[in-house]
Tab-separated table of C-alpha atoms and ligand atoms in Angstrom:
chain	number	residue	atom	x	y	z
A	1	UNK	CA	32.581	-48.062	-29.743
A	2	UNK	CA	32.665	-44.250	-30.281
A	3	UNK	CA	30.691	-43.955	-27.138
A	4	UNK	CA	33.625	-46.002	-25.348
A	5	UNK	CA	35.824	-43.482	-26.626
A	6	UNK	CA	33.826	-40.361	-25.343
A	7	UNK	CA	33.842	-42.201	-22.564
A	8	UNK	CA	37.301	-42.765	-22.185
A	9	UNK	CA	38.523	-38.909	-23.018
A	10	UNK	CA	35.317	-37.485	-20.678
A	11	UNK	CA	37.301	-39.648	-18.268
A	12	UNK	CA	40.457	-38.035	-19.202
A	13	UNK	CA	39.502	-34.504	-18.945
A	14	UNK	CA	37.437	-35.427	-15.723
A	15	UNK	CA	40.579	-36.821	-14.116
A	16	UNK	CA	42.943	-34.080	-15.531
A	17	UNK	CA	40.459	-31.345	-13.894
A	18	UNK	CA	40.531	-32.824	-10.818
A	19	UNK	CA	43.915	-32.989	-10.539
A	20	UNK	CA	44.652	-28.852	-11.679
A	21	UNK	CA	46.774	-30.393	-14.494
A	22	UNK	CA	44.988	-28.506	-17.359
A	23	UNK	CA	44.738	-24.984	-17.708
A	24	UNK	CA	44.607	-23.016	-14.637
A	25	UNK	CA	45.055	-24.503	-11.669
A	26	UNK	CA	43.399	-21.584	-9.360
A	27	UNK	CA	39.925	-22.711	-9.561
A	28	UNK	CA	38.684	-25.659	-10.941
A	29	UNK	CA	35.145	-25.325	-9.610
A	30	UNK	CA	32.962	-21.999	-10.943
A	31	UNK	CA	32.398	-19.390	-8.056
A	32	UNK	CA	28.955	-18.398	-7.372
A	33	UNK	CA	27.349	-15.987	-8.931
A	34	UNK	CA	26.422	-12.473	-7.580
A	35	UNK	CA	22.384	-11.065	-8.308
A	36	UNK	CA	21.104	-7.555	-7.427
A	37	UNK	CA	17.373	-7.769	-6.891
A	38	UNK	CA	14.788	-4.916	-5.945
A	39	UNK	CA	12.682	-5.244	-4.351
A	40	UNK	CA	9.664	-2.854	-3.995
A	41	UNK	CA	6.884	-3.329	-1.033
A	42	UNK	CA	3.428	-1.207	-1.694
A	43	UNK	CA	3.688	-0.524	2.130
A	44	UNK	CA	5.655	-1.723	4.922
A	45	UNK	CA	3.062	-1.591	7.510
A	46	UNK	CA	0.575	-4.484	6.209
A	47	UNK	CA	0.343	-7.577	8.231
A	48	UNK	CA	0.221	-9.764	4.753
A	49	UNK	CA	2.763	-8.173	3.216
A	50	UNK	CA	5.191	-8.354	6.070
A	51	UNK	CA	4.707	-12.218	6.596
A	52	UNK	CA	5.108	-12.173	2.393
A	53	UNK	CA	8.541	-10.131	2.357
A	54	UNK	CA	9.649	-11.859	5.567
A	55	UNK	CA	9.403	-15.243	4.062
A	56	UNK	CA	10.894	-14.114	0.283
A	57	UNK	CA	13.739	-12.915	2.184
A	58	UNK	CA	14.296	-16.470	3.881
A	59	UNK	CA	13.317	-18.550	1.018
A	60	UNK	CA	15.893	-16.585	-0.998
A	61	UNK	CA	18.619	-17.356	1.747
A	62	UNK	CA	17.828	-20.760	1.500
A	63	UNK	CA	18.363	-20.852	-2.089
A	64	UNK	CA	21.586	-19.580	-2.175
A	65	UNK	CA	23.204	-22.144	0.392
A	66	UNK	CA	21.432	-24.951	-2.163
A	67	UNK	CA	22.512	-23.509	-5.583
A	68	UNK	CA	26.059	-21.348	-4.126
A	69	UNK	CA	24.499	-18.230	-5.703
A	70	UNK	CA	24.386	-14.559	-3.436
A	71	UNK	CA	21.295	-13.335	-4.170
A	72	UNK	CA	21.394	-9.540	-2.569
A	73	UNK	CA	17.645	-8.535	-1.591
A	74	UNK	CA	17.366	-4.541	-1.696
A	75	UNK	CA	13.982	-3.998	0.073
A	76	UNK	CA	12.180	-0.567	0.203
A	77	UNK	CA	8.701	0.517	1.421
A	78	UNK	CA	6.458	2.346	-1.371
A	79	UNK	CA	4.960	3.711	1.962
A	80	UNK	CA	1.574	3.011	-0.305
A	81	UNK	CA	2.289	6.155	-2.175
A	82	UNK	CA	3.013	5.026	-5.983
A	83	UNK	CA	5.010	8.333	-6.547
A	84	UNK	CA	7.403	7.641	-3.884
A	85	UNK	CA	7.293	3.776	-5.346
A	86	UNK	CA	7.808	4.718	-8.832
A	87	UNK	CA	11.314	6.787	-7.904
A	88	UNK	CA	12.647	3.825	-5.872
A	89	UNK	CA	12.002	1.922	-8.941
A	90	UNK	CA	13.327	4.088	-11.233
A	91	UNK	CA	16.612	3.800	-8.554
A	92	UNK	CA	16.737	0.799	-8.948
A	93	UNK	CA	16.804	0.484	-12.526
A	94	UNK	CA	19.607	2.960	-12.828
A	95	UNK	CA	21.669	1.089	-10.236
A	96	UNK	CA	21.416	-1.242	-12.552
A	97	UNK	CA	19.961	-4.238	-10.485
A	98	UNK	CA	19.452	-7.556	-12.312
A	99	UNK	CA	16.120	-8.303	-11.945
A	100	UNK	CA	12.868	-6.431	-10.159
A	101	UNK	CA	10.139	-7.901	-7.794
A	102	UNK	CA	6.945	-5.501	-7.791
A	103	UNK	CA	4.377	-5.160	-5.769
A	104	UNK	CA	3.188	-2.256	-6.973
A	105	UNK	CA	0.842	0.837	-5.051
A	106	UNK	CA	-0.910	0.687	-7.904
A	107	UNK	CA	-0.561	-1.635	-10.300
A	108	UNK	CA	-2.580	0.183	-13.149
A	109	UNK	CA	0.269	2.596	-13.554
A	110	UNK	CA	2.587	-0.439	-14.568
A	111	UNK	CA	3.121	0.394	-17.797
A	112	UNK	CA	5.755	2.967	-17.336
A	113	UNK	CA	7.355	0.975	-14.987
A	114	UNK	CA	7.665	-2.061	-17.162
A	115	UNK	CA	8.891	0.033	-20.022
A	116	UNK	CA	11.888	1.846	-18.417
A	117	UNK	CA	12.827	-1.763	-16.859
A	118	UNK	CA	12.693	-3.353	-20.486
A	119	UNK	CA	14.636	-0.409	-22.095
A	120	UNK	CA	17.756	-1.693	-19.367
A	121	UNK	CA	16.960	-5.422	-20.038
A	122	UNK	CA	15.722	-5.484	-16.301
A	123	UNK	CA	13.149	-8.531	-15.669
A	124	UNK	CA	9.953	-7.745	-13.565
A	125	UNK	CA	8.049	-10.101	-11.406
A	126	UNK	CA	4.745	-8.508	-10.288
A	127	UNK	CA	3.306	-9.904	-6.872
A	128	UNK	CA	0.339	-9.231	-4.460
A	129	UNK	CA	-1.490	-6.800	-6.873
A	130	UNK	CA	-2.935	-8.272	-10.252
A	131	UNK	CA	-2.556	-5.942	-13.411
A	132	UNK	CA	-3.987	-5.651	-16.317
A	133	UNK	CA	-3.516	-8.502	-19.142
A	134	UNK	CA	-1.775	-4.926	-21.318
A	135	UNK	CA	1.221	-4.704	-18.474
A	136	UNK	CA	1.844	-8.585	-18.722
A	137	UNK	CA	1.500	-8.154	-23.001
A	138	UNK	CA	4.285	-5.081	-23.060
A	139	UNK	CA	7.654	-7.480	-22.804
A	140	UNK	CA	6.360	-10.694	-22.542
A	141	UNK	CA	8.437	-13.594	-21.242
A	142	UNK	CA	10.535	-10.801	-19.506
A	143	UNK	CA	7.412	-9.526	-16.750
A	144	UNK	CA	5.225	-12.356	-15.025
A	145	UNK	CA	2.829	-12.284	-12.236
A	146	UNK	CA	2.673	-14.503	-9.382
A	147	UNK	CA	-0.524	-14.569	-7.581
A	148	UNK	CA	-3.981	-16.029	-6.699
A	149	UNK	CA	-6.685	-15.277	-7.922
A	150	UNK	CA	-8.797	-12.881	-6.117
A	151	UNK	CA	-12.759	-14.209	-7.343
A	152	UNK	CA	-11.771	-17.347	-5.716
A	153	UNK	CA	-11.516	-15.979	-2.364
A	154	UNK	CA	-14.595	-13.895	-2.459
A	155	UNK	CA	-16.203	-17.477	-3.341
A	156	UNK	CA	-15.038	-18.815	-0.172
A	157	UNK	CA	-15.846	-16.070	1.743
A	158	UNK	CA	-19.466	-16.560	0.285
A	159	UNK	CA	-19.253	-20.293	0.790
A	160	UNK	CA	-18.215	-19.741	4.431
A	161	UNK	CA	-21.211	-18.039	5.356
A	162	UNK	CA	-23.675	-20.313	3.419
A	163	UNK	CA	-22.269	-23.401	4.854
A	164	UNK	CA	-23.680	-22.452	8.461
A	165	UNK	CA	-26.456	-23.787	9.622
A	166	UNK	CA	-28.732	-20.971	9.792
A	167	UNK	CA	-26.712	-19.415	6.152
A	168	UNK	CA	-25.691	-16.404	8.310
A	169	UNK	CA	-29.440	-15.413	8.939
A	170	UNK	CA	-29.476	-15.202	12.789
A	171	UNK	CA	-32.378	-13.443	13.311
A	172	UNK	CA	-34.469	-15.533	10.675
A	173	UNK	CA	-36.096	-13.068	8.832
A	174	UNK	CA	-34.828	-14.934	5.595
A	175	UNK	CA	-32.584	-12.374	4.806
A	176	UNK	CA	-28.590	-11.754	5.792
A	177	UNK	CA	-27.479	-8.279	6.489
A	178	UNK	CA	-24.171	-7.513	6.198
A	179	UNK	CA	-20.972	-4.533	6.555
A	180	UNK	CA	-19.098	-5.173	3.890
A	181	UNK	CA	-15.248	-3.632	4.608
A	182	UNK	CA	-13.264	-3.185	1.793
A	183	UNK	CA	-9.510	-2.830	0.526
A	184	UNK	CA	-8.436	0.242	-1.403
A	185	UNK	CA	-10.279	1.624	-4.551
A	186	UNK	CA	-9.566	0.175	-8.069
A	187	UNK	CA	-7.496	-2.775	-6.223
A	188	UNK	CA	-8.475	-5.688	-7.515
A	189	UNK	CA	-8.355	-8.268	-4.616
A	190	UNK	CA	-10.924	-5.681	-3.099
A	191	UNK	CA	-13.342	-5.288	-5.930
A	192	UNK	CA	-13.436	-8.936	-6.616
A	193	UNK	CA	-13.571	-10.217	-2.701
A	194	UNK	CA	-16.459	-8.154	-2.519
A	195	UNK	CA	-18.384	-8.802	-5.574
A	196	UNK	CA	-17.703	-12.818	-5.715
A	197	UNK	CA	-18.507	-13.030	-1.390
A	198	UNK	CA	-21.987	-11.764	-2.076
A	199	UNK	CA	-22.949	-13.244	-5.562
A	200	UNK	CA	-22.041	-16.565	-3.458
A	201	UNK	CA	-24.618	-16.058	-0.931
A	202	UNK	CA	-26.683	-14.903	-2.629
A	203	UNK	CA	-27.076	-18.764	-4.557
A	204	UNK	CA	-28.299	-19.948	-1.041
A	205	UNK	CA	-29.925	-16.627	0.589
A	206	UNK	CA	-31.107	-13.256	0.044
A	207	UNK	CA	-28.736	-10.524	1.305
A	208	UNK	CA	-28.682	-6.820	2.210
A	209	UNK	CA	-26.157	-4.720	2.824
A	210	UNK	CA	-26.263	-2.231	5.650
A	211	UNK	CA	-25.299	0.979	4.278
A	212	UNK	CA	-22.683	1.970	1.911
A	213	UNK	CA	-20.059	-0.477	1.770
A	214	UNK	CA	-17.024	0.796	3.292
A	215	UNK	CA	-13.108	1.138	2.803
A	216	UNK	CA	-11.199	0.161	5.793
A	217	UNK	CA	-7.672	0.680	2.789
A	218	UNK	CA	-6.918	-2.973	4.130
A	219	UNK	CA	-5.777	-1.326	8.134
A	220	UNK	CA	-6.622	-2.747	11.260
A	221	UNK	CA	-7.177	0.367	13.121
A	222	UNK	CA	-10.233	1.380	10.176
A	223	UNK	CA	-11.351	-1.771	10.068
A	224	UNK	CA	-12.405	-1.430	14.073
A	225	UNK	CA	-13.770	2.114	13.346
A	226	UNK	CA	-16.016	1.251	10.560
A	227	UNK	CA	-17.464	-1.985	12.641
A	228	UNK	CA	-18.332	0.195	16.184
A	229	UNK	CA	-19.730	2.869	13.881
A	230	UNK	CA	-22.183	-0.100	11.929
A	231	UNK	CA	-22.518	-1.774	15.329
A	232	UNK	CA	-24.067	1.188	16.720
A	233	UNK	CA	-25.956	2.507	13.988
A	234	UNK	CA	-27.577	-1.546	13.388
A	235	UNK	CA	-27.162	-2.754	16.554
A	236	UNK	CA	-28.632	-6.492	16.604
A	237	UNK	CA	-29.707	-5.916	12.596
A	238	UNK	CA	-26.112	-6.372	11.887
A	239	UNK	CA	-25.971	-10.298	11.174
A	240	UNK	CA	-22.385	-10.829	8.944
A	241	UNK	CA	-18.924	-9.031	8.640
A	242	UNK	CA	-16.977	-9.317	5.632
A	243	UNK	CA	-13.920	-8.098	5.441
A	244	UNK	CA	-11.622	-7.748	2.118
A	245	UNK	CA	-9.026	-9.251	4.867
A	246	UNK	CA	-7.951	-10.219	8.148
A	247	UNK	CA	-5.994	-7.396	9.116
A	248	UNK	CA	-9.352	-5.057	9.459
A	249	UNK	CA	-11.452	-8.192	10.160
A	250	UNK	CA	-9.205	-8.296	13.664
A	251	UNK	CA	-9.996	-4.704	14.163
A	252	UNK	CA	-14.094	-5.350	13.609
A	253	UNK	CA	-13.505	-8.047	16.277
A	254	UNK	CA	-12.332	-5.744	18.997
A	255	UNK	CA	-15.213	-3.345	17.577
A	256	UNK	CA	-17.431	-6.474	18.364
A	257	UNK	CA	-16.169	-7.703	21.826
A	258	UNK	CA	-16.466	-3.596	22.196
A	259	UNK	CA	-19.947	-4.018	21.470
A	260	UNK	CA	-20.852	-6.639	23.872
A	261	UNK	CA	-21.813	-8.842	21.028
A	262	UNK	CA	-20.274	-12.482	20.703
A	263	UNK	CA	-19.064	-13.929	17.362
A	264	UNK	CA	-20.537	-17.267	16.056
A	265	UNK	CA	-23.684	-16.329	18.504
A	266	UNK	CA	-24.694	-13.137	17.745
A	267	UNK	CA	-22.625	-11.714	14.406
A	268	UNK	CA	-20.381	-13.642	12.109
A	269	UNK	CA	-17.197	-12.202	10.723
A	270	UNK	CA	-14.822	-14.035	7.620
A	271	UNK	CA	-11.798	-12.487	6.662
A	272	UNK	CA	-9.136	-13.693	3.840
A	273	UNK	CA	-5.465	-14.166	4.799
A	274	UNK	CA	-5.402	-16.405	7.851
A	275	UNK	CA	-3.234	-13.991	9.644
A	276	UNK	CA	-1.789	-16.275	12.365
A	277	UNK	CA	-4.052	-14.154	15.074
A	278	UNK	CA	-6.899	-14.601	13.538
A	279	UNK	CA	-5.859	-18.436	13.121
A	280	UNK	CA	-5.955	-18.234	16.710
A	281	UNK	CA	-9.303	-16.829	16.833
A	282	UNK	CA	-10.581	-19.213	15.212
A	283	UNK	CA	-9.113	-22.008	17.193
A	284	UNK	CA	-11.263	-20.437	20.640
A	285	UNK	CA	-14.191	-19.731	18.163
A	286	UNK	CA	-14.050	-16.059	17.952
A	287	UNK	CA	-13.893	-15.853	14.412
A	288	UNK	CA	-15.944	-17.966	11.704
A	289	UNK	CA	-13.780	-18.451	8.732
A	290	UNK	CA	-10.842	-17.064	7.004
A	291	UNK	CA	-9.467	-17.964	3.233
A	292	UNK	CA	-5.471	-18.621	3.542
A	293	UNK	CA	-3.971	-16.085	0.731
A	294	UNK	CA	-0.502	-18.489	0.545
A	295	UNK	CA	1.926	-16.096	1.104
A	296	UNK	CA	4.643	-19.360	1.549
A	297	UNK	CA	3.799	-20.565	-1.821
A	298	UNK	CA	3.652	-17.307	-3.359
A	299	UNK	CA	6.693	-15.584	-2.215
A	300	UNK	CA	8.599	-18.701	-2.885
A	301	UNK	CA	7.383	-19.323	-6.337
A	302	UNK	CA	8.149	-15.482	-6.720
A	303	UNK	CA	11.389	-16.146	-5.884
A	304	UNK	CA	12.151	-19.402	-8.239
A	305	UNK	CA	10.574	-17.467	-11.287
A	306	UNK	CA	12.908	-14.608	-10.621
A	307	UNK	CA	15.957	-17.173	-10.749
A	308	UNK	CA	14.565	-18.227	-14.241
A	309	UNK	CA	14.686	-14.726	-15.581
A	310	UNK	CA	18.398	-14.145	-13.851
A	311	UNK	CA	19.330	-17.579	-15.619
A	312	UNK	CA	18.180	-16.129	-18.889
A	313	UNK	CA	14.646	-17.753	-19.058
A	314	UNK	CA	11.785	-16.539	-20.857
A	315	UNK	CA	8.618	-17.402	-18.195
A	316	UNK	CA	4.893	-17.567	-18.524
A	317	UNK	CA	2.860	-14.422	-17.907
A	318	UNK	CA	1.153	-15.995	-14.607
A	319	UNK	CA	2.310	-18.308	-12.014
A	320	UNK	CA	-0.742	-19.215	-10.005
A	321	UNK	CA	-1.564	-20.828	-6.091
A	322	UNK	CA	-5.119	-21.459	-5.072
A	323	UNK	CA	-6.890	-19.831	-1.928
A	324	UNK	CA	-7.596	-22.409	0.577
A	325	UNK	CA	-10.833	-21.980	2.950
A	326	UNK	CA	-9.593	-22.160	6.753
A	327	UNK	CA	-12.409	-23.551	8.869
A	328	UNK	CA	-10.623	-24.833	11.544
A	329	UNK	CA	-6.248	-23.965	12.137
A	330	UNK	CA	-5.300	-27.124	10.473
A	331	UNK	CA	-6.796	-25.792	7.202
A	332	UNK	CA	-4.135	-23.147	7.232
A	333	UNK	CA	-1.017	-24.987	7.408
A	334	UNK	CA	1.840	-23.967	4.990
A	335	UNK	CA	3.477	-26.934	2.710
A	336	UNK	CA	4.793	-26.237	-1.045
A	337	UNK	CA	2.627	-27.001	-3.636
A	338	UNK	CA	2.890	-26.485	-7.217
A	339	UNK	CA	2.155	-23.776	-9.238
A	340	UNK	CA	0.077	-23.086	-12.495
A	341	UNK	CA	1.341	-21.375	-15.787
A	342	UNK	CA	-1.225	-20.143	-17.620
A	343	UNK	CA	-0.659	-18.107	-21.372
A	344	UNK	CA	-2.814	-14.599	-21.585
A	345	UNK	CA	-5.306	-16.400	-23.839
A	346	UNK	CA	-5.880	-19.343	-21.261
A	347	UNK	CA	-6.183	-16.897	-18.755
A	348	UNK	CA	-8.738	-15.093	-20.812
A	349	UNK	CA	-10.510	-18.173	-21.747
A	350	UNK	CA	-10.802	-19.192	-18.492
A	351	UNK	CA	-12.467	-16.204	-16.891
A	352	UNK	CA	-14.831	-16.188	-20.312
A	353	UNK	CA	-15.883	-19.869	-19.330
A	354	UNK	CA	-15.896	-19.576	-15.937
A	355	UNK	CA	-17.393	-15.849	-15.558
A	356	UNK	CA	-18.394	-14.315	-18.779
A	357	UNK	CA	-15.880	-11.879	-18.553
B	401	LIG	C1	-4.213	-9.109	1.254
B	401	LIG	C2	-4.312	-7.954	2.191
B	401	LIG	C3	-3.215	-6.973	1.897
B	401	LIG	C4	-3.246	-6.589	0.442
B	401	LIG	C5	-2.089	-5.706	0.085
B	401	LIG	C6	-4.236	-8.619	-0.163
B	401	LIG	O1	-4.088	-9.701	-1.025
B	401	LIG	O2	-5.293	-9.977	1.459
B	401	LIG	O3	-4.213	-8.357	3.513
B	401	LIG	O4	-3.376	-5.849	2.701
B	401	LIG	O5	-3.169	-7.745	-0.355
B	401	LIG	O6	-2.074	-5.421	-1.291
C-alpha cells in the first residue's frame, strides 16, 4: 500500500518534471559538469610514456561523451628535470585544478608535492613511477597509485631467457653472459627489472655479467651506444641483452645488426614494454621477447580512479594491472581487464610472503 503511494506521487513528480510544470522550467535535466585536471609527464620524449598520455587523453574523451562530463586535460612535460616538474605542479595547484595525475621525475621527492596538493584539497593519482608506501600514507584515500608491479617484469624477462632451448647459453660453456642496460638511478622499475631478470635465470643457469651494468636513462639513442661499445669490447662472448625496456632494447638492435651479429642466432635481446616496433620485431624474429607494461589498462584505470576522487570518493592506495610476457604479437594485444586494490598492509604482506621484503 504505502509503496503504491510512493509509487503513485514518484509518478507525479516524474510526469510534472517532464512536462516543466514544477519549478523552473529552463532546465529540467542537470548540465554536465566541468573538471580541471593536471596533468604532469616526467618527460615528453619517452616512447612509453607517449603511447601512455596519448591513450589517457582519448580514454578521457571517451568518457565524457558516456557520462556528459568536460573533463579539461592540462598536459605539461617535466622535461625529466623534477625542479622544472615540481613548479608546473605547484602551477597547477594554485590554478586551482580539481584533481592531479603524477608521474613524477622522481617520485622520492613526493612528499612535498602531496602535501601542498592536500593543503588545497587537490587529489593526486601517481602513475608510471612507484613511490614509497610514506607518499601513499601522507593523505590517504586522497593520493593512489596506479601501476604494475615492476619485480614481475624482471621475472619475465628472466623467464624469457630460461625458456629457450639452450637457456640463453649459445656458446655452451654452461654459463650466460649478459649487458645488462638499465633505466635511471633510484627508479624503481629499473632496480627491480634488473635484480628480478637475473635472480630468474639464475634458478635454471649460471650467469655473468659483462662489465659494469650500464644506464642507457631508458633512451634509444644510449641504449645503441652502450650495445656497439659491449659488442666490441665482447665480441662473440656477449650471449644476452637485457634491457630495463624496449625503447633502448631497439637501439641495442641497430647496435647488433651494426655488428654483423643476428638475434635469436647469435645474441638474444628481451626488452619490457612491447613498443609496437619491437612487436614487429618480434613478428620477423629479430627480437626474442618483450613483457607488455599495459599502458591501455593503466592509463584508463588512471583515468576512472581520478573520476572517483572528482566525485568525492575516497580510493585505495594501489590500483594494480599485471605484466604480460609477449612471445609472439598476439601476446601483446590490448583488451580491458580489471584492476586490483590492494590496502598498504596487503601490499606489504604480499611482498613479505612473496619476497622477504
Ligand atoms: C617503461 C619505460 C619508460 C619508463 C618511464 C617504464 O615503466 O618501461 O619504457 O621509459 O617507465 O618512467
Amino acid at each position: 500500500m504505502f509503496k503504491n503511494i510512493k509509487r503513485i506521487i514518484v509518478g507525479f513528480f516524474v510526469l510534472a518534471l517532464s512536462l516543466g510544470t514544477l519549478g523552473s522550467t529552463n532546465h529540467v535535466q542537470a548540465e554536465g559538469e566541468t573538471y580541471e585536471i593536471g596533468v604532469a609527464i616526467y618527460q615528453y620524449n619517452d616512447n612509453f610514456m607517449t603511447l601512455f598520455r596519448n591513450e589517457l587523453e582519448v580514454y578521457f574523451k571517451e568518457l565524457s561523451e558516456a557520462d556528459g562530463n568536460t573533463y579539461n586535460l592540462e598536459f605539461q612535460d617535466g622535461k625529466n628535470d623534477q625542479a622544472t616538474q615540481t613548479e608546473q605542479l605547484n602551477n597547477f595547484i594554485a590554478q586551482g585544478k580539481d584533481l592531479l595525475i603524477a608521474n613524477l621525475v622522481d617520485p622520492t621527492g613526493a612528499d612535498q608535492i602531496i602535501l601542498s596538493a592536500q593543503s588545497a584539497d587537490i587529489p593526486v593519482v601517481l602513475i608510471n613511477r612507484e613511490p614509497d608506501v610514506a607518499t601513499l600514507e601522507l593523505w590517504p584515500g586522497k593520493t593512489t597509485y596506479v601501476g604494475v608491479d615492476a619485480r614481475q617484469s624482471g621475472v619475465y624477462q628472466g623467464e624469457i631467457i630460461a625458456e629457450l632451448d639452450n637457456s640463453g647459453d649459445i656458446n655452451g660453456d654452461g654459463v650466460v653472459n649478459y649487458l645488462m642496460i638499465m633505466g635511471d638511478a633510484g627508479n624503481v622499475d629499473a632496480e627491480q627489472r634488473t635484480q628480478f631478470s637475473i635472480e630468474t635465470l639464475n634458478e635454471t643457469i649460471e650467469t655473468e655479467s659483462l662489465g659494469e651494468h650500464q644506464r642507457g636513462n631508458w633512451d634509444q639513442a644510449k641504449g645503441q651506444e652502450i650495445a656497439a661499445n659491449a659488442l666490441s669490447q665482447y665480441g662473440e662472448d656477449l650471449e644476452v641483452i637485457f634491457s630495463n625496456n624496449d625503447g633502448m632494447a631497439l637501439g641495442a638492435v641497430q647496435a647488433i645488426n651494426g655488428a654483423g651479429r643476428v638475434v635469436n642466432e647469435d645474441i638474444y635481446i628481451v626488452g619490457v614494454d612491447a613498443l609496437p616496433e619491437v612487436v614487429e620485431l618480434l613478428e620477423q624474429d629479430q627480437f626474442t621477447g618483450t613483457v607488455l607494461n599495459d599502458h591501455f589498462n593503466q592509463s584508463h584505470t588512471a583515468a576512472e580512479v581520478a573520476i572517483m576522487l572528482l566525485t568525492g570518493e575516497e580510493v585505495a592506495p594501489y590500483f594494480w594491472h599485471d605484466y604480460i610476457k609477449v612471445m609472439a604479437p598476439e601476446d601483446a594485444e590490448l583488451t580491458r581487464l580489471d584492476y586490483r586494490m590492494e590496502t598498504i598492509e596487503e601490499y606489504q604482506t604480499r611482498l613479505q610472503e612473496a619476497y622477504g621484503e
